[in-house]
C-alpha angles and dihedrals in degrees: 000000000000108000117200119184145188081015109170112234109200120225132196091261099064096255138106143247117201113228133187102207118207109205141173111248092230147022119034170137092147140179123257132240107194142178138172130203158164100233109072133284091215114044114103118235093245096053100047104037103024099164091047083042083058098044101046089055085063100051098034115029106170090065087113110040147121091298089045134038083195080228094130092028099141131190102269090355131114119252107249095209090067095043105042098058090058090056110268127133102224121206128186102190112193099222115233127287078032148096108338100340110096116216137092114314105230108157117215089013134173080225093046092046093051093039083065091052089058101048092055083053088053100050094039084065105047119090108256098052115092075222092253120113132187128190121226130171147100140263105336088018090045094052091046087053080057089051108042098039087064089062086064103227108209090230101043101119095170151348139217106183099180112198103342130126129247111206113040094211103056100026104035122025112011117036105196085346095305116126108250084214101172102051095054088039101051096036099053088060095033097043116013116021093058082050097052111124110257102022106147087192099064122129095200120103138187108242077208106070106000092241118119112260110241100070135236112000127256132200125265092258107043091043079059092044093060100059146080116231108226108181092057096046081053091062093040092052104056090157132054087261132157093292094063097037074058095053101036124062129236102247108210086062092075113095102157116113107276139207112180125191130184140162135251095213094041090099107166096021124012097043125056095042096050100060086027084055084047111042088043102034106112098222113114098217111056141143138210124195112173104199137182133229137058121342091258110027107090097041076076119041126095101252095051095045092049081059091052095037087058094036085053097040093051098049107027094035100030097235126171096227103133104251095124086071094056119129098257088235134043113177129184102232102222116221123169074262114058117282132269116228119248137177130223138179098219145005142271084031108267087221090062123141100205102205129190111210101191125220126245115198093187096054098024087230138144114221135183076212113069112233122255106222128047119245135162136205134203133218128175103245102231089049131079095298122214125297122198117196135203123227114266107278118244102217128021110281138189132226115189131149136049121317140194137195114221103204138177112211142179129206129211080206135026100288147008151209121234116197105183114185124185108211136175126222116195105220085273087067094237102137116238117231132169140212109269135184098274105006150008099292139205126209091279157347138214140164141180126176093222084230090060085055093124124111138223098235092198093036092050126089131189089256103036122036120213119209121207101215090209113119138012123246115184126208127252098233105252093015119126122230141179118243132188103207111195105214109191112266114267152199123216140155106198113197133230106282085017115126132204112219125188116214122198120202142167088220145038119298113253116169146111096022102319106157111221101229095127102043125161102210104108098146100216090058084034116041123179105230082059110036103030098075135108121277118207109202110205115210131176128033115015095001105050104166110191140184107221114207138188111242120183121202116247084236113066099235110021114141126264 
C-alpha cells in the first residue's frame, strides 16, 4: 500500500490537520475509512498502551499475523494492513491542538467537531476516494462520530462508532448530575496532554522516524496557552447548559447508515451512548450490537471485524452482501459463565415483562409483593450504604433491558447522592462481576444528585427516566421526596439459587474487587457538609419505593 504521512488537510478556518493516508497501490478510485483524534497518530499500540498491548496478544493472538505486521497498528484505530487490501483508503487524522496538527487543543469542541466535517470533505474530493466516506473508532473517535454526523456532511456515507458516548453530559462528565471527576483527571495527563502539539516533554515517539510525535517544540507557557482546561470548564457547567448542547449532537439529525456498539460492562462511559445513539439517531438503517468484555478487545478481534468489514462494504461499496437483512440488534446475553449471542428486531425487547420488585426497609428485601406496612431505614451517606436482596430464584431467569429504581429519600442536609448498584450473589454469598470496559463491573450503575430530581416530560418514557439537569432544587431536610433514578440498561442471566441485591450508597461502589477508575468525589461538586450527611429510604404504603426490571420470558416471544 501507498503510505502518506504527516498530509495537511485544509479546513474552513485557514488552518491545517495533519493526516497519514493508507492507500491501495492500484486501482481506484476507493472509498475512505477516517478517524480523528486527540491521542497520536503516530504512536505505536505497544508504546503507548503497553498493559492493554499485552492483553490484547493474549486474547487475540493473531493480531500480528500473515494478513497484519502490526506496524500501524494505532490505540482505538484500525489497523490499515487489514483494510487496504480490501480496497479502503484509511486516514488517521491528529485533531487539532494535537499530534502533529498545530492549533488550540479544545476536546469535544464545536471547532474539532467542524474541523471533522471538513476533512471528510476533503477526502471525498481527492482522486483517489469513490467519494464516499465512512467513520469508524472507539471511544474519543466513537463520540466525535456522534458529533460530526449531526452536522450532516454531504459525503458521509456511514458510522461505527464502537463504545463512545453520545451526549457529553449524561455519558461523559456528570452521571445523574454528579460530576464523574477521575476519569477526566486521570485521562487529560495520562492521554491528552503527552499527545498536545508542540509538547517538548513527550515521551512518545514515532518508530518511523525516531522524532517525538507531537512536532516543533513549543515553550511551557505558550504549550499552556493553547489549551482548554477541561477540567475546569466540567466544574463551571453543573447543568446541561449551552456549553454541553454545543458539545453534544442532536440525534435525530443523523441520517447516515449506523452500527452502534457498546459495551455491558461500560458503565459511566461505553453504554448508554451507545443504545441512546441508537434508539434517537434519525437514520433509517441502523444497527445496535451490546457486547462484554475490556474496553478494547473485541474492536479487534476477527469476528467483530467480519461484522464492520460487511456493514462497510454494504453501504460504502455497494455490495450485495446481505447485511441490509440483518436482524437491527444483536446482544450478548451475560450469564456467571460468558454470553451467548442473540438477535432481536427492537428495543427495549417488545416481549418484555416488565416486573417491580418493591423495596422493604424492615426486612432490606426486593419483592415482586409490595410490603404492607411502611417502614423506613437510615445509612450515613459516605458507609457502606443498604442493600435489599431478592429470594434466591428458582429457575434460571433473565434480566435485560433498561431499569430504574423509584425511591423515596430523605436528607440530614439540602441534597444527596444516590449510588444504586445492581449486583449479583451466587447461593455461597460470593458477589459476581465482570470485566468491563474500564474496571471490574457489577450487573449495573445509576446515579441521580436528589436536586437534579426533575424530569424531561417528552424525553421520559414509562421505563427510562430522563432528567433534565436545568435547574437545582435543593431538599428540605427531612423531607421526603420521590426520586426516578436511571440505572444504565443490562444484561443478566441470573441462575437458579442466584439472588439480585440493590444496594443503595451516598458514595462510589467499591467492593469485591471493583476497581475505582470512574469515581464521582471531586470536593468542590461534592462537598462534605452537603453530601456527608445521613439518607432515610421510605418503603410500603404511600411511599412505595420500587426497582423495575426487565424480565424476559424463558420462551422468545411469550407474552408480557
Amino acid at each position: 500500500m501507498i503510505v502518506e504521512t504527516n498530509v495537511i488537510i485544509p479546513v474552513s478556518d485557514g488552518h491545517g490537520l495533519r493526516a497519514n493516508v493508507f492507500r491501495p497501490a492500484e486501482g481506484g478510485p476507493h472509498p475512505v475509512l477516517m478517524s480523528l483524534g486527540i491521542y497520536g497518530k503516530d504512536i505505536h499500540f505497544a508504546d503507548g498502551y503497553e498493559l492493554p498491548w499485552k492483553k490484547l496478544q493474549t486474547l487475540n493472538p493473531a493480531i500480528i499475523d500473515e494478513g497484519s505486521s502490526g506496524r500501524y497498528l494505532r490505540w482505538e484505530k484500525i489497523d490499515p494492513e487489514r483494510w487496504v487490501p480490501d480496497g479502503y483508503v484509511v486516514i488517521a487524522v491528529d485533531g487539532r491542538g494535537s499530534g502533529q496538527s498545530p492549533g488550540y487543543l479544545d476536546p469535544f469542541s464545536p471547532r474539532e467537531t467542524q474541523d471533522y466535517y471538513d476533512a471528510i470533505e476533503w477526502a471525498a474530493a481527492q482522486p483517489w476516494s469513490s467519494g464516499k466516506v465512512g467513520l469508524i473508532g472507539i471511544s474519543y473517535l466513537s463520540i466525535k462520530q456522534w458529533q460530526v454526523a449531526a452536522l450532516r456532511p454531504p459525503h458521509l456515507a456511514a458510522i461505527c462508532p464502537w463504545e463512545g458516548g453520545s451526549d457529553l453530559y449524561r455519558d461523559w462528565s456528570h452521571h445523574g448530575g454528579i460530576l464523574s471527576n477521575s476519569f477526566p483527571t486521570a485521562w487529560l495527563p495520562r492521554q491528552v496532554l503527552p499527545n498536545q502539539h508542540g509538547n517538548a516533554q513527550t515521551h512518545h515517539r514515532d518508530r518511523e522516524t525516531g522524532q517525538t510525535t507531537t512536532g516543533p517544540a513549543l515553550s511551557d507557557d505558550l504549550l499552556h496557552a493553547n489549551r482548554a482546561d477541561h477540567v475546569g470548564d466540567l466544574l463551571q457547567h453543573p447543568l446541561d447548559d449551552a456549553w454541553y448542547r454545543q458539545r453534544s449532537p442532536e440525534l435525530g439529525r443523523i441520517e447516515v447508515p449506523l452500527f452502534s456498539a457498546g459495551n455491558w460492562g461500560g458503565c459511566g462511559l461505553h453504554l448508554r451512548g451507545n443504545i441512546e445513539g441508537f434508539c434517537r439517531a434519525g437514520a433509517k438503517d441502523k444497527w445496535l450490537h451490546m457486547h462484554i468484555g475490556t474496553h478494547f478487545e473485541s474492536f479487534y478481534l476477527p469476528a467483530y471485524i467480519a461484522r464492520q468489514k460487511r456493514f462497510f462494504a454494504h453501504f460504502l461499496k455497494g455490495e450485495a452482501n446481505g447485511w441490509d437483512r440483518e436482524p437491527p440488534i444483536r446482544l450478548e446475553i451475560r450469564s456467571p459463565d460468558g454470553a451467548v449471542a442473540r438477535d432481536e428486531t427492537e428495543w427495549p425487547l417488545a416481549r418484555t415483562d416488565w416486573q417491580r420488585h418493591y423495596l422493604d426497609a424492615a426486612a432490606q428485601s426486593l419483592s415482586t409483593d409490595a410490603p404492607i406496612a411502611a417502614a423506613s431505614a437510615t445509612f450515613i451517606a459516605m458507609g457502606d450504604g443498604l442493600s435489599f436482596l431478592t429470594a434466591p430464584f428458582a429457575e434460571a431467569t433473565e434480566f435485560t433491558g433498561p431499569v430504574t429504581a423509584r425511591l423515596w429519600i430523605a436528607s440530614s442536609t439540602t441534597d444527596a447522592d444516590i449510588f444504586a448498584t445492581l449486583r449479583l450473589f451466587a447461593p455461597d454469598g460470593s458477589e459476581v462481576v465482570f470485566a468491563g470496559a474500564s474496571d471490574i463491573e457489577p450487573v449495573a450503575r445509576g446515579w441521580l444528585r436528589a436536586s437534579h430530581r426533575k424530569l424531561d416530560a417528552a424525553m421520559s418514557t414509562t421505563v427510562r427516566p430522563y432528567h433534565s439537569h436545568d435547574e437545582i432544587q435543593k431538599l428540605e431536610p427531612g423531607q421526603p421526596y420521590l426520586l426516578d433514578v436511571e440505572i444504565w440498561p443490562t444484561s443478566i442471566v441470573c441462575p437458579a439459587g442466584y439472588r439480585l441485591a440493590l444496594t443503595l450508597q451516598g458514595r462510589d461502589y467499591e467492593a469485591a474487587g471493583v476497581s475505582g477508575r470512574i469515581l464521582h468525589n471531586h470536593e468542590h461538586d461534592r462537598p462534605r457538609a452537603e453530601f456527608d450527611g445521613r439518607t432515610t429510604i421510605f418503603t410500603g404504603p404511600g411511599h412505595e419505593s420500587h426497582l423495575l426490571l426487565p424480565h424476559i420470558p424463558s420462551q422468545p416471544g411469550a407474552t408480557p
